[in-house]
Coordinates of C-alpha atoms in Angstrom, one line a residue:
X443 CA 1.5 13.2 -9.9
X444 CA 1.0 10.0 -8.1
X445 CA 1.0 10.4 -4.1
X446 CA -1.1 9.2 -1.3
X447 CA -3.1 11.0 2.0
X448 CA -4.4 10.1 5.2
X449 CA -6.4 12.6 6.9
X450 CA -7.3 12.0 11.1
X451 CA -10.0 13.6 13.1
X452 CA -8.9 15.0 16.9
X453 CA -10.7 12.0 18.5
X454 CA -9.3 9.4 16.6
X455 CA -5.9 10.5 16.9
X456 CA -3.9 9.9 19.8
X457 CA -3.6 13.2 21.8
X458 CA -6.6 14.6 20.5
X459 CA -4.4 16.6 17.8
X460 CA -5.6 16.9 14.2
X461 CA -3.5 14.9 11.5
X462 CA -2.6 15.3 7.8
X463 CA 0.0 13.1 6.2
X464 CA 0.4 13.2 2.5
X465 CA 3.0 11.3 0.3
X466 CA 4.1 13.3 -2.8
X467 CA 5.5 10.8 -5.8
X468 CA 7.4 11.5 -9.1
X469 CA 5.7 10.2 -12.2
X470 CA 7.7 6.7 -13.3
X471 CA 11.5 7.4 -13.9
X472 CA 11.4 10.4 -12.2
X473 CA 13.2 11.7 -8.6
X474 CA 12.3 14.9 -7.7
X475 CA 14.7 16.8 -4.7
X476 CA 12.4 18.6 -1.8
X477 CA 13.7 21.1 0.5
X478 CA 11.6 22.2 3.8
X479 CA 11.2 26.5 4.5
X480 CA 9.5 29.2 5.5
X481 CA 8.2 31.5 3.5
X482 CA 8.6 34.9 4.9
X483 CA 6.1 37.7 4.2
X484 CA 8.7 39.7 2.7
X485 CA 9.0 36.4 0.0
X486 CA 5.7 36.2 -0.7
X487 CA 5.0 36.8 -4.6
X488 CA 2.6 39.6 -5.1
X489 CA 2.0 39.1 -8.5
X490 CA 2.1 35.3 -9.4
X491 CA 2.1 33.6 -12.2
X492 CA 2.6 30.2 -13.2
X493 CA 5.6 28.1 -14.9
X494 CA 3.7 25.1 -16.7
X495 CA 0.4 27.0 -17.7
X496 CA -0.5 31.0 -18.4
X497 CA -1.9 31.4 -15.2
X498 CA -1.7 34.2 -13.2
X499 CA -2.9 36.2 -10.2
X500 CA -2.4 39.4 -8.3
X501 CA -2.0 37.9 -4.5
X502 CA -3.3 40.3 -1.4
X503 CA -0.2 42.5 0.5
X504 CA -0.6 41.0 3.4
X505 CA 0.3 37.3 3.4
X506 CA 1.0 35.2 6.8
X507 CA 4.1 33.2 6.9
X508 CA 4.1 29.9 6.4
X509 CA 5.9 26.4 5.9
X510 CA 6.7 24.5 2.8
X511 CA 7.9 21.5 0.8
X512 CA 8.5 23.0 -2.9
X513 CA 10.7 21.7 -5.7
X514 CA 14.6 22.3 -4.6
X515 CA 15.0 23.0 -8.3
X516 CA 12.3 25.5 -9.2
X517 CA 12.3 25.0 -13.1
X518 CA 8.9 23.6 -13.4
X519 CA 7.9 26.4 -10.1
X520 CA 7.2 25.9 -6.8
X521 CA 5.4 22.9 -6.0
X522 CA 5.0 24.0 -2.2
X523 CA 3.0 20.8 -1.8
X524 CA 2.3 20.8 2.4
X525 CA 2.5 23.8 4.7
X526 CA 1.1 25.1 7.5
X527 CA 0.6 29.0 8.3
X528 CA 1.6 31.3 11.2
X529 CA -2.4 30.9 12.5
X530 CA -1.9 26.9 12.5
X531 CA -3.7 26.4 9.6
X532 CA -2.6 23.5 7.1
X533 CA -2.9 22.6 3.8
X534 CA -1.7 19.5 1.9
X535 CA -1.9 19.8 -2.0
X536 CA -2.1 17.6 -4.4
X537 CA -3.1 14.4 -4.4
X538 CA -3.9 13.7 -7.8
X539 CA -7.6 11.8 -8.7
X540 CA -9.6 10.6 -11.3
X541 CA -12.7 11.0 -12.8
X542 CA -14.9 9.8 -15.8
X543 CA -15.5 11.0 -19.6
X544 CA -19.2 11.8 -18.5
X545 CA -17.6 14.6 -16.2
X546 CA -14.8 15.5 -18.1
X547 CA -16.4 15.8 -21.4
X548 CA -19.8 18.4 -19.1
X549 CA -16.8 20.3 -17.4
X550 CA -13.5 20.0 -19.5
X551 CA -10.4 21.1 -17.6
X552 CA -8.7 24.4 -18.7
X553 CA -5.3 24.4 -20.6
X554 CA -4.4 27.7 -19.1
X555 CA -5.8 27.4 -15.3
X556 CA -3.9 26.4 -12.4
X557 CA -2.5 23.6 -11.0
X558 CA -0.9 21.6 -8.5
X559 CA 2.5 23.8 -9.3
X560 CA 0.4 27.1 -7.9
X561 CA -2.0 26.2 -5.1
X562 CA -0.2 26.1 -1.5
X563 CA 1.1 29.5 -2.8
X564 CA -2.0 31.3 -4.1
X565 CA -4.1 29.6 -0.9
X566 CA -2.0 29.2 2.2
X567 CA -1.1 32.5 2.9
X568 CA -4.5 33.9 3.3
X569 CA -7.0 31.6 5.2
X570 CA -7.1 31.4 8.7
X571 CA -9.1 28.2 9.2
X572 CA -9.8 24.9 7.4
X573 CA -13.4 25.7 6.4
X574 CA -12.0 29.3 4.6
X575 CA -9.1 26.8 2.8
X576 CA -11.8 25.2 1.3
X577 CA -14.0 28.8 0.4
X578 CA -11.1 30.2 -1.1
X579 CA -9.7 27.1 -3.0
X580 CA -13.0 27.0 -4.3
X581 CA -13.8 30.5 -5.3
X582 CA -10.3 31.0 -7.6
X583 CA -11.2 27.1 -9.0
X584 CA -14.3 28.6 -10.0
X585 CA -13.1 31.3 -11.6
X586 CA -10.1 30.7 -13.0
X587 CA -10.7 26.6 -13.5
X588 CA -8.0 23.8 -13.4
X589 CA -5.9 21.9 -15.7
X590 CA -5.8 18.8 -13.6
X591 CA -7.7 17.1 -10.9
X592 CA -6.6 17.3 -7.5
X593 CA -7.7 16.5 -4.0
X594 CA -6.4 19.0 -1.5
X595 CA -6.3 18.8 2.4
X596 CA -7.4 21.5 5.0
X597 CA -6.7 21.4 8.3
X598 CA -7.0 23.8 11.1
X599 CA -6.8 22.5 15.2
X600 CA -10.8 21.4 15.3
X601 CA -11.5 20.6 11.5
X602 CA -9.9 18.8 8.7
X603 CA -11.5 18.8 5.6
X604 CA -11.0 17.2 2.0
X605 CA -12.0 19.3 -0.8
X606 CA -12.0 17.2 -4.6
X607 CA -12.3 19.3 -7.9
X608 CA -14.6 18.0 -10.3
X609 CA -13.4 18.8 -13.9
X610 CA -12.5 22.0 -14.6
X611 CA -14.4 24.5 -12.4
X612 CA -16.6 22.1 -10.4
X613 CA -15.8 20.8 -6.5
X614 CA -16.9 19.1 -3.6
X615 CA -15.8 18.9 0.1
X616 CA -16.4 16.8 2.9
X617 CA -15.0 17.1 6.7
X618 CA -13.8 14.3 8.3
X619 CA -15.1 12.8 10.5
X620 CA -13.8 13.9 14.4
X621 CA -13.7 10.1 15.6
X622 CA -12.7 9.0 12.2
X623 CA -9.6 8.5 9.3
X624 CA -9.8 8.7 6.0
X625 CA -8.0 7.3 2.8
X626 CA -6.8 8.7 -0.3
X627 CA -5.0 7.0 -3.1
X628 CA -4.9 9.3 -6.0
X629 CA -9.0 8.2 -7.2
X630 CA -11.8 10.5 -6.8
X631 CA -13.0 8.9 -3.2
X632 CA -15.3 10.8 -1.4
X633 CA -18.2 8.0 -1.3
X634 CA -21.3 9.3 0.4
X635 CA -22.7 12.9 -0.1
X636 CA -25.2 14.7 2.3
X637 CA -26.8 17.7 -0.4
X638 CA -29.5 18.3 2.1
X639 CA -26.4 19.4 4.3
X640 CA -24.5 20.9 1.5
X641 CA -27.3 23.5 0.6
X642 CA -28.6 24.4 4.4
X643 CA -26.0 24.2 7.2
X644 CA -22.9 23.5 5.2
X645 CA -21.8 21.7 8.7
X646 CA -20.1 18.3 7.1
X647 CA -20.3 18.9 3.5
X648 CA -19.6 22.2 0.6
X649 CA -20.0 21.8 -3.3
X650 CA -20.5 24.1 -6.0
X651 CA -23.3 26.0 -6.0
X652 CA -24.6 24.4 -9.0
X653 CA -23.8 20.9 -8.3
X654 CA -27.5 19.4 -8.5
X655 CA -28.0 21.0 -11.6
X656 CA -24.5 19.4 -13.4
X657 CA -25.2 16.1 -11.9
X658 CA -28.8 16.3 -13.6
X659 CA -28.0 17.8 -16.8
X660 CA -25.2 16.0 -17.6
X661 CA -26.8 12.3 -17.0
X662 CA -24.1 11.4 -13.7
X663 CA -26.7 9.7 -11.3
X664 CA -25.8 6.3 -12.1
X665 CA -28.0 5.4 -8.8
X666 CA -31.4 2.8 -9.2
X667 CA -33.7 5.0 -7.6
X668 CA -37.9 4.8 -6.4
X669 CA -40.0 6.4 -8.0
X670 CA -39.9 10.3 -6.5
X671 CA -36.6 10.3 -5.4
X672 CA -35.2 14.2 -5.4
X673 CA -31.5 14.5 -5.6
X674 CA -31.6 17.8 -3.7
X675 CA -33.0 15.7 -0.8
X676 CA -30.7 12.7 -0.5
X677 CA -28.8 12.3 2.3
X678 CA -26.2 9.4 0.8
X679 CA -26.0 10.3 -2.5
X680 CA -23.5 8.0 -4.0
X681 CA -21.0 10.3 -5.4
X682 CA -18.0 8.2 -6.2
X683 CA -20.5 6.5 -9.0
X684 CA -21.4 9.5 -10.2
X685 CA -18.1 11.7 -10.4
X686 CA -15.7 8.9 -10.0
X687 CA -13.6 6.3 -12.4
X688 CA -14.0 2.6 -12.9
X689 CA -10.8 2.1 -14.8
X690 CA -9.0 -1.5 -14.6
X691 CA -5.9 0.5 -13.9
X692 CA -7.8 1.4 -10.3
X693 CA -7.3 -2.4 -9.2
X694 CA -3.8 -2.3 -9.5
X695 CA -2.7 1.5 -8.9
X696 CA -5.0 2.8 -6.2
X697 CA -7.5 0.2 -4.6
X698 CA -4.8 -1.6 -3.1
X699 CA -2.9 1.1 -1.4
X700 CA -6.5 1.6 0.2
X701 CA -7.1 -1.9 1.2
X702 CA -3.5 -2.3 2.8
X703 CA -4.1 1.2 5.0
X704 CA -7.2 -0.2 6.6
X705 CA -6.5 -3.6 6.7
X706 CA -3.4 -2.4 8.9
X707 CA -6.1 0.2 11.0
X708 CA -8.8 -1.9 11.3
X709 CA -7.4 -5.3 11.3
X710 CA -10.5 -6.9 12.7
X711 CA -13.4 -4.5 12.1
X712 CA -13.9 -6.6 8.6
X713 CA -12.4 -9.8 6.5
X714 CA -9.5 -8.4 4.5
X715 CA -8.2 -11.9 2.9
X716 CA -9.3 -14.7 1.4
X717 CA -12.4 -15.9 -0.5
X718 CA -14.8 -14.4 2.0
X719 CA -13.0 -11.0 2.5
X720 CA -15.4 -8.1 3.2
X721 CA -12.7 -6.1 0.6
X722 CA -9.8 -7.0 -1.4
X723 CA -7.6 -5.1 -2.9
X724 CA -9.1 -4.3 -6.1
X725 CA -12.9 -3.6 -4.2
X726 CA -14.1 -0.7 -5.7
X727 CA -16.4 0.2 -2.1
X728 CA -13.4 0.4 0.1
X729 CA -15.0 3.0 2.5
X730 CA -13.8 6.8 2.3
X731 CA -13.4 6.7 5.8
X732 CA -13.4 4.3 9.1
X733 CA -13.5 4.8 12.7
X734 CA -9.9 3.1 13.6
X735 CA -10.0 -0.1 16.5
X736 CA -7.0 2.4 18.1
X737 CA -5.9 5.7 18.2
X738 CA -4.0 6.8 15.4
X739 CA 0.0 8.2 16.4
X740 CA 2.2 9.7 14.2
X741 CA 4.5 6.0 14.1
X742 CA 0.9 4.5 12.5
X743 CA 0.9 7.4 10.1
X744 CA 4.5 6.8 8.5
X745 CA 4.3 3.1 8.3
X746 CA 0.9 2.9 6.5
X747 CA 2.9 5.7 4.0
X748 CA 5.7 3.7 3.8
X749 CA 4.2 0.3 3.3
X750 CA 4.8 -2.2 0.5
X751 CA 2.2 -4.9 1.4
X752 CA 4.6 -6.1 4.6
X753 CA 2.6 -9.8 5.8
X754 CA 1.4 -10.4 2.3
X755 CA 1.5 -12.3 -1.1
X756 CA 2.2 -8.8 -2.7
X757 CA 5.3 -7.8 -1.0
X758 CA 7.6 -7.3 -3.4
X759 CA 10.8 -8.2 -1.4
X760 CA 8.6 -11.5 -0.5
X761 CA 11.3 -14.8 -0.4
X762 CA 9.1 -17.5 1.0
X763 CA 5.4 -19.0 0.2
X764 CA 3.6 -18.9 -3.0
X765 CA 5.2 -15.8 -5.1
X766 CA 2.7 -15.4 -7.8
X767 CA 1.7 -12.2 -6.6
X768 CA 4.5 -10.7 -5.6
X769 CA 4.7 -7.0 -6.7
X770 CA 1.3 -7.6 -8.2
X771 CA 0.3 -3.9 -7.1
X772 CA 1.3 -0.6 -6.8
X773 CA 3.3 0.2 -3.3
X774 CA 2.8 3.6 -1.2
X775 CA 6.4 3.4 0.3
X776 CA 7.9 3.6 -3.5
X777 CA 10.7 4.0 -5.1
X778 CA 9.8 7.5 -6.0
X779 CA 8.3 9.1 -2.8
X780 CA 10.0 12.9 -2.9
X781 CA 8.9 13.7 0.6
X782 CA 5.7 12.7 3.3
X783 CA 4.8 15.1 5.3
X784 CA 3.1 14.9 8.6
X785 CA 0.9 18.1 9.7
X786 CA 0.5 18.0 13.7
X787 CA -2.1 20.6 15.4
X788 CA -1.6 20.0 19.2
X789 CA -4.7 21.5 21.1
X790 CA -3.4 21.1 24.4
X791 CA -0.5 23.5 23.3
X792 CA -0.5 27.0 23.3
X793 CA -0.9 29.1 19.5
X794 CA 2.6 29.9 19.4
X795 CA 4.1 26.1 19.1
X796 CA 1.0 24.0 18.9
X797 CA 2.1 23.3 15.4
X798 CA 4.3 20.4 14.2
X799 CA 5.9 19.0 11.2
X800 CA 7.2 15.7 10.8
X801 CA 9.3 15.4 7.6
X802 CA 10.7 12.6 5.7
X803 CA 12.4 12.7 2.2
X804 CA 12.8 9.6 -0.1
X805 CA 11.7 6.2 -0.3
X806 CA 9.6 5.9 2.8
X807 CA 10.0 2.6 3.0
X808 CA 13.7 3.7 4.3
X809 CA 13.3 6.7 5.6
X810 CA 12.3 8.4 8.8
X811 CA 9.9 10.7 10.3
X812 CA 11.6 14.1 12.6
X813 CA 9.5 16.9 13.7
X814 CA 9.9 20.5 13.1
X815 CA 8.2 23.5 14.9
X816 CA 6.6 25.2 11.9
X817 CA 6.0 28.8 14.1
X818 CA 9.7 29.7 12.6
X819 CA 11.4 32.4 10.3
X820 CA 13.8 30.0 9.2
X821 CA 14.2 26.0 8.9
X822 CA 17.3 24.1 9.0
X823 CA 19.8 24.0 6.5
X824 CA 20.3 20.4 6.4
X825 CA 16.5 20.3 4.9
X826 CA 16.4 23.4 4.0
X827 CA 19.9 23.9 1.2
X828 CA 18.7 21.2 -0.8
X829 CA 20.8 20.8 -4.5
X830 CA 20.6 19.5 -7.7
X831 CA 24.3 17.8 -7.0
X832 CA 24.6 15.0 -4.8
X833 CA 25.7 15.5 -1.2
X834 CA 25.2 14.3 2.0
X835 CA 25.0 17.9 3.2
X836 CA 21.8 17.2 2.9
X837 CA 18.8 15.0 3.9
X838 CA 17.0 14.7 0.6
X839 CA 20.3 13.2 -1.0
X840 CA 21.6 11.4 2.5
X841 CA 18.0 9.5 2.4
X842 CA 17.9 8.3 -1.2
X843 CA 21.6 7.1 -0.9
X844 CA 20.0 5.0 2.0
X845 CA 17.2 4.4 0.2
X846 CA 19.0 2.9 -3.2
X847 CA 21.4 0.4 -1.3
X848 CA 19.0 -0.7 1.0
X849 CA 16.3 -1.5 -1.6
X850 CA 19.3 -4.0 -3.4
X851 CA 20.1 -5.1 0.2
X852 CA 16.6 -5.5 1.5
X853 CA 17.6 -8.5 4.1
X854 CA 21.1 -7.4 5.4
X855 CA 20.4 -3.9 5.7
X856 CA 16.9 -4.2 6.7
X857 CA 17.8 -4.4 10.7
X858 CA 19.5 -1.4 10.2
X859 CA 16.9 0.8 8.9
X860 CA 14.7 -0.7 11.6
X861 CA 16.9 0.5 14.4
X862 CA 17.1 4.1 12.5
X863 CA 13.8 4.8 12.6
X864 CA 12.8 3.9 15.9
X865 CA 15.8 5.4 17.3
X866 CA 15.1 8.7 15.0
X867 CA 11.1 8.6 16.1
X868 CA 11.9 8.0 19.5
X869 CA 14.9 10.9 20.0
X870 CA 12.3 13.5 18.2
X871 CA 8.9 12.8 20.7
X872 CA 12.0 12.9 23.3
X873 CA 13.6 16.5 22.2
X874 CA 9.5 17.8 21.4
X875 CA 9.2 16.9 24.7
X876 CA 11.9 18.7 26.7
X877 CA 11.5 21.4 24.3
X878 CA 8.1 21.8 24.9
X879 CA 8.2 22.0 28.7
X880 CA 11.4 24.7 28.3
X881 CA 9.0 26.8 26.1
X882 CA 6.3 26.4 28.9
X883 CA 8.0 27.7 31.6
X884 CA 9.3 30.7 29.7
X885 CA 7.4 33.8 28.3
X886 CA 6.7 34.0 25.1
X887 CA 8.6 36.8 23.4
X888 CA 10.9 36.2 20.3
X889 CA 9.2 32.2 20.2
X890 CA 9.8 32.0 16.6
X891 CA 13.6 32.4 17.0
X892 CA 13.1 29.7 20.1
X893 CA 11.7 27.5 17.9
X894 CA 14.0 27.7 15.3
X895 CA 17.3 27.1 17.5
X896 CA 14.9 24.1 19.2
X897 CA 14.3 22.8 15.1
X898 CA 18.4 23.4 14.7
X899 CA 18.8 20.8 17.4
X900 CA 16.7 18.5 16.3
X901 CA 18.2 18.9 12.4
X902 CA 21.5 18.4 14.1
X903 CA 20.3 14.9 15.9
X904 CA 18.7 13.8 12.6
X905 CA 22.1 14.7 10.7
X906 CA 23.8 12.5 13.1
X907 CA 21.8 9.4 13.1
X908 CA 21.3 9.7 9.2
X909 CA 25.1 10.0 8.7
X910 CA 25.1 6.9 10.9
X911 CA 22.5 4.5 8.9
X912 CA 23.6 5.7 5.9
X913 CA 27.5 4.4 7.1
X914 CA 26.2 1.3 8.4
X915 CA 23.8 0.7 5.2
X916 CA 27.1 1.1 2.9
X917 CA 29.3 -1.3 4.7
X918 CA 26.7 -3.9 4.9
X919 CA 26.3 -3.4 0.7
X920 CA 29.8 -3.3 0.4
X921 CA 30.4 -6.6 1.9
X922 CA 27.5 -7.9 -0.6
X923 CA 28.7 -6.7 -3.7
X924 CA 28.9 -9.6 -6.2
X925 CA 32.6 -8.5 -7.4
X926 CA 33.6 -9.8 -3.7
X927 CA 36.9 -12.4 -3.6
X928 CA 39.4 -13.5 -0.8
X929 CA 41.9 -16.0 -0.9
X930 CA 40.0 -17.8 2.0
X931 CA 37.4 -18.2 -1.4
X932 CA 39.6 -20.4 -3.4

């Protein structure tokens, strides 16, 4: 599964909060419909078991609530892909990497282990900060292994954390950074390791307990090192070498998506074009993570998800210059984004509505980003009754009708998405806002009720201003349709 995450630290985001913003993607000719709930204790599965492998589990009695973004069609399971939990803790799963035949072949996954169909279910409801994401992620990876390789995000108000399995039973983890962002487009990208850190304090870095021995058995330093050099004591071990790939396909599926993200963050920090650029799009040392020249907001978040390569050669709706290159690499805002999700921990809030999630569904290239209270029993209907049938009922289907006509009417309809989505981003910090200072001056008994009724308004604004774009997009492809003829013609 193809898909894409950024990951913030509180002081390099723009009110301090924690972010986590993950794109999921459908494999090529593939569309896959996402609805947005709550998953009620009562709901929770107590004995689970998987739909693509054999897995399963017996699950603890006593499950928090949470959010979710699962499959609206559950016939390949859940897939509850980005969530957060009724203690504000997050989780984003999957974003799929790589790896190399060295690591596969010491650690082969397992056919009948889980997968990226079971692990915001079997996780999620039982951790109650970042750091115990990662612990328990970890412990049912190591015993019941994986079929796949994923990178999964944890994220609690102080800590975010990126955990990457390595083969089948094998992991390591890494915090981010607090003044820092990171990048992730489905490789194995965690760069630089601290072991000395990993096996004492465990502040900034977790692995497998027998990490130092696989790396040395199995041949996976590929660094040049001094004579005396002791793994168990280096600091920077370059880990992306060891456990990482160095396909061709990298250059034009994953490196790019990398290069556009920082280039847009850190516009000046380094060189990004030309023959002297610091990194190019097919660099295989673009950094795991940077300190930003800005704080980060939630509008950076959704356009570096939804980019295409906007200001260069590789845009693919490019018209003008030298078009060689056009479409040359792999987009983030794709044709087949299901949904991006955007977790929000608000420390200057208090527990019971600190959380936020911003949801968008569809090509992000032409969607938009609204925010949700995730304290709630219930969500919306318009996310939330997703069908396999068309209908603008809906804001999975209402977005990739948008989504389809715009992309064959990129330069007439293009003025109206822009107005959409600042007038959609703009009306949600504007109804958080008013909503926030109601719940303030109130007490706080039945807030999960509150909250829903303050997410049913802000469905009910999001309905209205899709249903809006989505009339306006129409017209505007209507009047371009190639069949067109009036008598004023002849």
């Amino acid at each position: 599964m193809a898909c894409t995450t950024i990951l913030v630290g509180k002081n390099a985001s723009y009110d301090g909060s924690t972010l986590m913003a993950r794109n999921e993607d459908s494999p090529s000719g593939e569309f896959t419909a996402k609805k947005f709930i709550s998953v009620n204790k009562g709901k929770q599965p107590r004995s689970y078991r998987s739909v693509l492998s054999k897995f399963k589990i017996k699950l603890s009695a006593n499950p928090l609530r949470y959010t979710a973004m699962p499959n609206a069609i559950d016939n390949e399971g859940i897939w509850g892909e980005a969530g957060i939990n009724e203690l504000n803790v997050a989780m984003s799963e999957t974003e799929t990497i790589t790896s190399n035949p060295r690591v596969l072949g010491a650690d082969p996954l397992v056919k009948d282990g889980f997968g990226e169909e079971d692990m915001l279910t079997i996780v999620l409801p039982y951790i109650k900060s970042a750091r115990e994401g990662v612990l328990r992620f970890a412990s049912l990876l190591e015993e019941f292994g994986t079929y796949e390789m994923n990178g999964i995000g944890f994220q609690d108000k102080d800590e975010v954390w990126w955990l990457e399995t390595i083969g089948g039973h094998h992991w390591i983890a890494k915090r981010v950074p607090d003044d820092a962002y990171v990048l992730m487009p489905n490789q194995q990208g965690i760069d630089f390791f601290d072991f000395v850190d990993a096996f004492s304090k465990k502040e900034n870095h977790m692995c497998s307990k027998d990490m130092l021995d696989f790396i040395k058995d199995n041949h996976l330093d590929l660094g040049m090192h001094d004579e005396g050099y002791k793994i168990e004591e280096d600091k920077a071990f370059d880990i992306r070498a060891a456990l990482g790939s160095h396909d061709d396909s990298d250059h034009t599926y994953n490196t790019p998506r990398a290069w556009f993200m920082a280039r847009y963050l850190n516009p000046t920090t380094y060189t990004w074009d030309g023959e002297g650029a610091d990194y190019t799009p097919e660099s295989d040392d673009i950094p795991w993570s940077f300190v930003p020249e800005k704080k980060i907001t939630i509008e950076d978040v959704k356009y570096v998800l939804s980019s295409y390569y906007q200001g260069t050669p590789y845009n693919p709706y490019g018209k003008t210059g030298d078009l060689t290159n056009k479409g040359k690499y792999r987009p983030i805002g794709i044709s087949r984004n299901n949904f991006l999700a955007i977790t929000q921990l608000r420390p200057y809030m208090p527990k019971e509505f600190m959380a936020l999630e911003w949801i968008s569904v569809g090509s992000n290239a032409f969607n938009v980003s609204a925010p949700f209270y995730a304290n709630v029993n219930r969500t919306p209907d318009y996310l939330a009754n997703t069908t396999a049938r068309v209908s603008t009922d809906n804001y999975y289907w209402s977005s990739r009708l948008i989504g389809a006509m715009a992309d064959a009417h990129y330069n007439t309809t293009a003025i109206h998405i822009e107005r959409y989505q600042n007038k959609v981003h703009s009306k949600g910090h504007e109804m958080i806002n008013a909503f926030d200072k109601e719940l303030l001056s109130k007490d706080f008994a039945n807030v999960s009720r509150k909250l829903a009724n303050c997410n049913d308004a802000i469905a009910k604004m999001l309905k209205e201003e899709t249903d809006d774009a989505l009339d306006k997009v129409l017209y505007t492809a209507s009047c371009g349709m190639k069949n067109s003829f009036a008598r004023s013609d002849a």
